């Protein structure tokens, strides 16, 4: 129930205005967001890479309905990739792109605009020696996102996909994408979705996640297991062993600021671990979804709000 309330709150303009007045350096925001600028994101990347971790970076923003804003987001990724390359980090850092941030939600030619912007980012990433993963958003965009993915993979087969276990369709999508050369990030899902398309009960979502993991780990692709749940991480390890997966043929992914000790533990055991680093000015929606995923963070959040006054 609390999760649903928080996801509803993420759409509230009044609450957004109040919370967005907080500086990005304050308490809860700095815990989950690396900063507002590319140099801050690169600095956070350098620190994590120096400890043996890998990174994927997300320039925050979504549901862009203005062409200039979509172009600006694409340009921000180009600048980020330039700075990552100059810092010698692209062997360990890639980027994650939300298609709605680069034009997908625009009326008329939105999907075409998003495809062209994503293609430009993919080319810049390849030239820099790294890759792009297309983030998945709410269920209304799934077909469009997978369609754009298919188009991009014709020229950039290394482009990664994201699937959300709580969607009822995801097992089928896993089967379609579990082929050689296909990088697939599996997460639980962080959007408020209707019961008709998504499992609502936590146990049902966990079971769906395990079913999807089995498909991916027994396939020929490169699974990216995105979870902070100790039980699911343990199950992933067991499934990888049963599938005779060598280390380096799959990876674990976790969010910036969540379970950093576990990230390092897995890395020290020889696992590939990638940290999802968000940065940028439009951090509000991202922050609320993190709170919804882990309501225990609300205590830290409330403390930050109190200290602001």
Short mmCIF file of C-alpha atoms in Angstrom, two decimals:
data_model
loop_
_atom_site.label_atom_id
_atom_site.label_comp_id
_atom_site.label_asym_id
_atom_site.label_seq_id
_atom_site.Cartn_x
_atom_site.Cartn_y
_atom_site.Cartn_z
CA UNK A 1 0.00 0.00 0.00
CA UNK A 2 2.78 2.46 0.96
CA UNK A 3 4.56 1.73 -2.32
CA UNK A 4 1.44 2.60 -4.30
CA UNK A 5 0.98 5.84 -2.35
CA UNK A 6 4.57 6.88 -3.00
CA UNK A 7 4.32 6.13 -6.70
CA UNK A 8 1.17 8.27 -6.79
CA UNK A 9 3.03 11.03 -4.95
CA UNK A 10 5.72 10.99 -7.65
CA UNK A 11 3.15 12.58 -10.00
CA UNK A 12 2.09 15.34 -7.57
CA UNK A 13 3.25 18.79 -8.82
CA UNK A 14 2.80 20.36 -5.36
CA UNK A 15 4.98 17.82 -3.58
CA UNK A 16 7.46 17.87 -6.44
CA UNK A 17 7.85 21.63 -6.07
CA UNK A 18 8.50 21.35 -2.32
CA UNK A 19 10.96 18.46 -2.53
CA UNK A 20 12.77 19.78 -5.60
CA UNK A 21 13.72 22.86 -3.59
CA UNK A 22 16.15 20.65 -1.69
CA UNK A 23 19.75 20.92 -2.92
CA UNK A 24 21.03 17.81 -4.67
CA UNK A 25 23.84 17.66 -2.12
CA UNK A 26 21.47 17.22 0.80
CA UNK A 27 20.88 13.98 2.70
CA UNK A 28 18.67 11.56 0.83
CA UNK A 29 19.25 13.14 -2.59
CA UNK A 30 23.04 12.84 -2.49
CA UNK A 31 22.69 9.28 -1.32
CA UNK A 32 20.95 8.20 -4.52
CA UNK A 33 21.96 10.85 -7.10
CA UNK A 34 25.59 11.52 -8.06
CA UNK A 35 25.06 15.21 -8.80
CA UNK A 36 23.54 17.48 -11.42
CA UNK A 37 26.43 17.75 -13.89
CA UNK A 38 28.53 15.47 -16.07
CA UNK A 39 31.77 16.23 -14.16
CA UNK A 40 30.07 15.16 -10.91
CA UNK A 41 28.87 11.95 -12.58
CA UNK A 42 32.35 11.24 -13.93
CA UNK A 43 33.86 11.79 -10.48
CA UNK A 44 31.40 9.32 -8.93
CA UNK A 45 32.27 6.86 -11.71
CA UNK A 46 36.00 7.20 -11.06
CA UNK A 47 35.50 6.43 -7.37
CA UNK A 48 33.48 3.28 -8.02
CA UNK A 49 35.70 2.01 -10.83
CA UNK A 50 38.75 2.41 -8.57
CA UNK A 51 37.16 -0.15 -6.20
CA UNK A 52 36.68 -2.74 -8.96
CA UNK A 53 33.07 -1.92 -9.84
CA UNK A 54 31.55 -1.13 -13.23
CA UNK A 55 29.04 1.61 -13.92
CA UNK A 56 26.08 2.58 -16.08
CA UNK A 57 25.07 6.24 -16.07
CA UNK A 58 21.60 7.71 -16.48
CA UNK A 59 21.03 11.37 -17.30
CA UNK A 60 17.80 11.87 -15.39
CA UNK A 61 14.64 12.96 -17.16
CA UNK A 62 11.65 11.33 -18.81
CA UNK A 63 8.34 12.05 -20.53
CA UNK A 64 9.88 14.94 -22.49
CA UNK A 65 7.21 16.65 -24.61
CA UNK A 66 9.41 19.33 -26.17
CA UNK A 67 11.72 18.68 -29.12
CA UNK A 68 14.38 21.05 -27.85
CA UNK A 69 14.46 19.26 -24.49
CA UNK A 70 14.80 15.87 -26.22
CA UNK A 71 17.72 17.21 -28.27
CA UNK A 72 19.30 18.68 -25.15
CA UNK A 73 19.14 15.30 -23.41
CA UNK A 74 20.81 13.59 -26.36
CA UNK A 75 23.50 16.28 -26.34
CA UNK A 76 24.01 15.73 -22.60
CA UNK A 77 24.76 12.07 -23.28
CA UNK A 78 27.25 13.01 -25.98
CA UNK A 79 29.04 15.32 -23.57
CA UNK A 80 29.01 12.65 -20.85
CA UNK A 81 30.50 10.05 -23.19
CA UNK A 82 33.19 12.55 -24.24
CA UNK A 83 34.15 13.17 -20.63
CA UNK A 84 34.12 9.46 -19.76
CA UNK A 85 36.41 8.78 -22.71
CA UNK A 86 38.79 11.58 -21.78
CA UNK A 87 38.94 10.18 -18.24
CA UNK A 88 39.77 6.70 -19.56
CA UNK A 89 36.65 5.17 -18.01
CA UNK A 90 34.75 3.71 -20.95
CA UNK A 91 36.12 0.19 -20.45
CA UNK A 92 34.12 0.10 -17.21
CA UNK A 93 31.30 2.61 -17.79
CA UNK A 94 28.36 2.60 -20.19
CA UNK A 95 25.19 4.72 -20.37
CA UNK A 96 21.50 3.99 -19.81
CA UNK A 97 18.97 5.93 -21.87
CA UNK A 98 15.25 6.44 -21.31
CA UNK A 99 13.65 6.82 -24.72
CA UNK A 100 10.94 9.13 -23.39
CA UNK A 101 13.75 11.54 -22.48
CA UNK A 102 14.97 11.70 -26.09
CA UNK A 103 11.64 12.16 -27.84
CA UNK A 104 9.54 8.98 -27.60
CA UNK A 105 6.64 10.83 -25.93
CA UNK A 106 6.52 13.60 -28.54
CA UNK A 107 3.32 13.70 -30.60
CA UNK A 108 3.45 12.54 -34.18
CA UNK A 109 7.02 11.45 -34.96
CA UNK A 110 8.08 10.82 -31.37
CA UNK A 111 9.21 7.25 -31.93
CA UNK A 112 11.23 8.23 -35.00
CA UNK A 113 12.84 11.15 -33.16
CA UNK A 114 13.73 8.91 -30.22
CA UNK A 115 15.24 6.33 -32.56
CA UNK A 116 17.43 8.93 -34.29
CA UNK A 117 18.58 10.44 -30.99
CA UNK A 118 19.29 6.98 -29.58
CA UNK A 119 21.19 6.07 -32.76
CA UNK A 120 23.38 9.17 -32.33
CA UNK A 121 24.10 8.22 -28.71
CA UNK A 122 24.88 4.60 -29.67
CA UNK A 123 27.35 5.77 -32.32
CA UNK A 124 29.07 8.09 -29.84
CA UNK A 125 29.21 5.26 -27.29
CA UNK A 126 30.75 2.85 -29.79
CA UNK A 127 33.33 5.46 -30.84
CA UNK A 128 34.16 5.97 -27.16
CA UNK A 129 34.57 2.22 -26.64
CA UNK A 130 31.43 1.53 -24.65
CA UNK A 131 27.75 0.64 -24.98
CA UNK A 132 24.18 1.84 -24.41
CA UNK A 133 21.33 0.15 -22.55
CA UNK A 134 17.76 1.27 -23.22
CA UNK A 135 15.91 1.71 -19.95
CA UNK A 136 12.36 0.40 -19.77
CA UNK A 137 9.56 2.66 -18.52
CA UNK A 138 5.85 2.13 -17.86
CA UNK A 139 4.01 -0.63 -19.73
CA UNK A 140 2.48 1.70 -22.31
CA UNK A 141 5.95 2.21 -23.82
CA UNK A 142 7.12 -1.42 -23.82
CA UNK A 143 6.21 -2.29 -27.41
CA UNK A 144 7.64 0.99 -28.72
CA UNK A 145 10.87 0.53 -26.75
CA UNK A 146 11.37 -3.03 -27.98
CA UNK A 147 10.64 -1.89 -31.55
CA UNK A 148 13.32 0.82 -31.29
CA UNK A 149 15.69 -1.73 -29.74
CA UNK A 150 15.26 -4.01 -32.76
CA UNK A 151 16.01 -1.12 -35.10
CA UNK A 152 19.11 -0.07 -33.16
CA UNK A 153 20.46 -3.60 -32.94
CA UNK A 154 20.64 -3.80 -36.73
CA UNK A 155 23.60 -1.41 -36.57
CA UNK A 156 24.46 -1.62 -32.87
CA UNK A 157 23.86 -5.23 -31.76
CA UNK A 158 25.59 -4.48 -28.46
CA UNK A 159 22.69 -2.26 -27.35
CA UNK A 160 21.28 -3.54 -24.07
CA UNK A 161 17.63 -4.12 -23.21
CA UNK A 162 15.75 -3.92 -19.91
CA UNK A 163 12.85 -6.15 -18.92
CA UNK A 164 10.65 -5.76 -15.84
CA UNK A 165 9.72 -8.97 -14.03
CA UNK A 166 6.43 -7.68 -12.62
CA UNK A 167 4.91 -7.35 -16.10
CA UNK A 168 2.93 -10.46 -17.06
CA UNK A 169 4.40 -10.42 -20.56
CA UNK A 170 8.05 -10.51 -19.47
CA UNK A 171 8.69 -14.26 -19.64
CA UNK A 172 7.82 -14.19 -23.33
CA UNK A 173 10.05 -11.16 -23.87
CA UNK A 174 12.89 -12.98 -22.08
CA UNK A 175 12.58 -15.91 -24.48
CA UNK A 176 12.70 -13.53 -27.44
CA UNK A 177 15.80 -11.75 -26.15
CA UNK A 178 17.83 -14.62 -24.65
CA UNK A 179 19.92 -15.09 -27.78
CA UNK A 180 23.64 -14.81 -28.45
CA UNK A 181 25.01 -11.29 -28.15
CA UNK A 182 21.89 -9.95 -26.42
CA UNK A 183 22.49 -8.02 -23.21
CA UNK A 184 19.38 -8.00 -21.02
CA UNK A 185 18.97 -6.27 -17.66
CA UNK A 186 16.25 -7.87 -15.53
CA UNK A 187 14.72 -5.71 -12.81
CA UNK A 188 11.53 -6.04 -10.77
CA UNK A 189 9.92 -2.82 -12.08
CA UNK A 190 9.35 0.53 -10.41
CA UNK A 191 6.24 2.05 -12.00
CA UNK A 192 2.67 1.98 -10.76
CA UNK A 193 0.97 -0.50 -13.09
CA UNK A 194 -2.58 -1.93 -13.25
CA UNK A 195 -3.20 -5.50 -12.17
CA UNK A 196 -4.24 -6.40 -15.71
CA UNK A 197 -0.64 -6.06 -16.91
CA UNK A 198 1.50 -6.48 -13.79
CA UNK A 199 1.70 -8.69 -10.72
CA UNK A 200 0.84 -6.71 -7.58
CA UNK A 201 1.81 -9.09 -4.77
CA UNK A 202 5.49 -9.07 -3.75
CA UNK A 203 5.67 -12.85 -3.63
CA UNK A 204 4.19 -13.12 -7.11
CA UNK A 205 6.70 -10.56 -8.41
CA UNK A 206 9.60 -12.48 -6.81
CA UNK A 207 8.42 -15.75 -8.40
CA UNK A 208 8.12 -14.03 -11.77
CA UNK A 209 11.64 -12.66 -11.34
CA UNK A 210 13.03 -16.14 -10.70
CA UNK A 211 11.21 -17.57 -13.74
CA UNK A 212 12.64 -14.80 -15.91
CA UNK A 213 16.15 -15.36 -14.50
CA UNK A 214 15.97 -19.04 -15.38
CA UNK A 215 15.13 -18.20 -18.98
CA UNK A 216 17.92 -15.65 -19.32
CA UNK A 217 20.61 -17.66 -17.52
CA UNK A 218 19.81 -20.76 -19.55
CA UNK A 219 19.82 -18.76 -22.78
CA UNK A 220 22.72 -17.68 -24.95
CA UNK A 221 22.67 -13.96 -24.11
CA UNK A 222 24.33 -11.87 -21.42
CA UNK A 223 22.00 -11.54 -18.41
CA UNK A 224 22.31 -8.52 -16.12
CA UNK A 225 20.66 -9.36 -12.80
CA UNK A 226 19.43 -6.07 -11.30
CA UNK A 227 18.36 -6.71 -7.72
CA UNK A 228 19.28 -5.79 -4.16
CA UNK A 229 17.30 -8.68 -2.64
CA UNK A 230 19.76 -11.04 -0.88
CA UNK A 231 17.51 -14.03 -1.57
CA UNK A 232 17.21 -13.30 -5.27
CA UNK A 233 20.95 -12.69 -5.55
CA UNK A 234 21.61 -16.07 -3.93
CA UNK A 235 19.12 -17.75 -6.27
CA UNK A 236 20.78 -16.07 -9.25
CA UNK A 237 24.13 -17.52 -8.20
CA UNK A 238 22.67 -21.00 -7.89
CA UNK A 239 20.92 -20.75 -11.25
CA UNK A 240 24.13 -19.52 -12.90
CA UNK A 241 26.02 -22.50 -11.48
CA UNK A 242 23.37 -24.94 -12.69
CA UNK A 243 23.49 -23.37 -16.15
CA UNK A 244 27.30 -23.76 -16.04
CA UNK A 245 27.72 -20.04 -16.48
CA UNK A 246 31.29 -18.83 -16.21
CA UNK A 247 31.88 -15.62 -14.29
CA UNK A 248 31.97 -12.77 -16.74
CA UNK A 249 29.17 -14.28 -18.82
CA UNK A 250 26.60 -12.44 -16.68
CA UNK A 251 26.63 -9.63 -14.15
CA UNK A 252 24.87 -8.20 -11.13
CA UNK A 253 23.57 -4.64 -11.12
CA UNK A 254 22.61 -2.42 -8.20
CA UNK A 255 21.62 1.20 -7.75
CA UNK A 256 23.98 3.91 -6.61
CA UNK A 257 23.71 4.28 -2.85
CA UNK A 258 21.94 0.98 -2.18
CA UNK A 259 23.81 -1.91 -0.50
CA UNK A 260 27.30 -0.63 -1.38
CA UNK A 261 28.92 -3.24 0.88
CA UNK A 262 27.15 -6.02 -1.02
CA UNK A 263 28.33 -4.55 -4.30
CA UNK A 264 31.92 -4.77 -3.10
CA UNK A 265 31.47 -8.24 -1.60
CA UNK A 266 30.24 -9.68 -4.88
CA UNK A 267 33.03 -7.94 -6.79
CA UNK A 268 35.68 -9.32 -4.44
CA UNK A 269 34.29 -12.81 -5.05
CA UNK A 270 35.07 -12.35 -8.73
CA UNK A 271 31.60 -11.39 -9.90
CA UNK A 272 31.01 -8.60 -12.39
CA UNK A 273 29.04 -5.87 -10.63
CA UNK A 274 27.69 -2.73 -12.27
CA UNK A 275 26.33 0.28 -10.38
CA UNK A 276 23.53 2.35 -11.90
CA UNK A 277 24.47 6.03 -11.36
CA UNK A 278 21.79 8.67 -11.97
CA UNK A 279 22.69 12.33 -12.31
CA UNK A 280 21.07 15.53 -13.53
CA UNK A 281 18.64 18.20 -12.42
CA UNK A 282 15.45 16.20 -12.97
CA UNK A 283 15.93 13.80 -10.05
CA UNK A 284 12.55 14.02 -8.29
CA UNK A 285 10.68 11.16 -10.00
CA UNK A 286 13.71 8.89 -9.72
CA UNK A 287 14.07 9.62 -6.00
CA UNK A 288 10.43 8.86 -5.21
CA UNK A 289 10.60 5.53 -7.03
CA UNK A 290 13.63 4.58 -4.94
CA UNK A 291 11.66 5.41 -1.79
CA UNK A 292 8.75 3.33 -3.06
CA UNK A 293 11.01 0.35 -3.67
CA UNK A 294 12.46 0.54 -0.17
CA UNK A 295 10.16 2.41 2.25
CA UNK A 296 12.77 2.08 5.02
CA UNK A 297 14.52 4.95 3.24
CA UNK A 298 11.64 7.20 4.30
CA UNK A 299 13.22 7.68 7.74
CA UNK A 300 16.39 9.03 6.15
CA UNK A 301 14.30 11.15 3.80
CA UNK A 302 12.22 12.67 6.64
CA UNK A 303 15.41 13.47 8.55
CA UNK A 304 16.74 15.32 5.50
CA UNK A 305 13.55 17.36 5.20
CA UNK A 306 13.66 18.29 8.90
CA UNK A 307 17.30 19.34 8.73
CA UNK A 308 16.45 21.57 5.75
CA UNK A 309 14.09 23.70 7.84
#
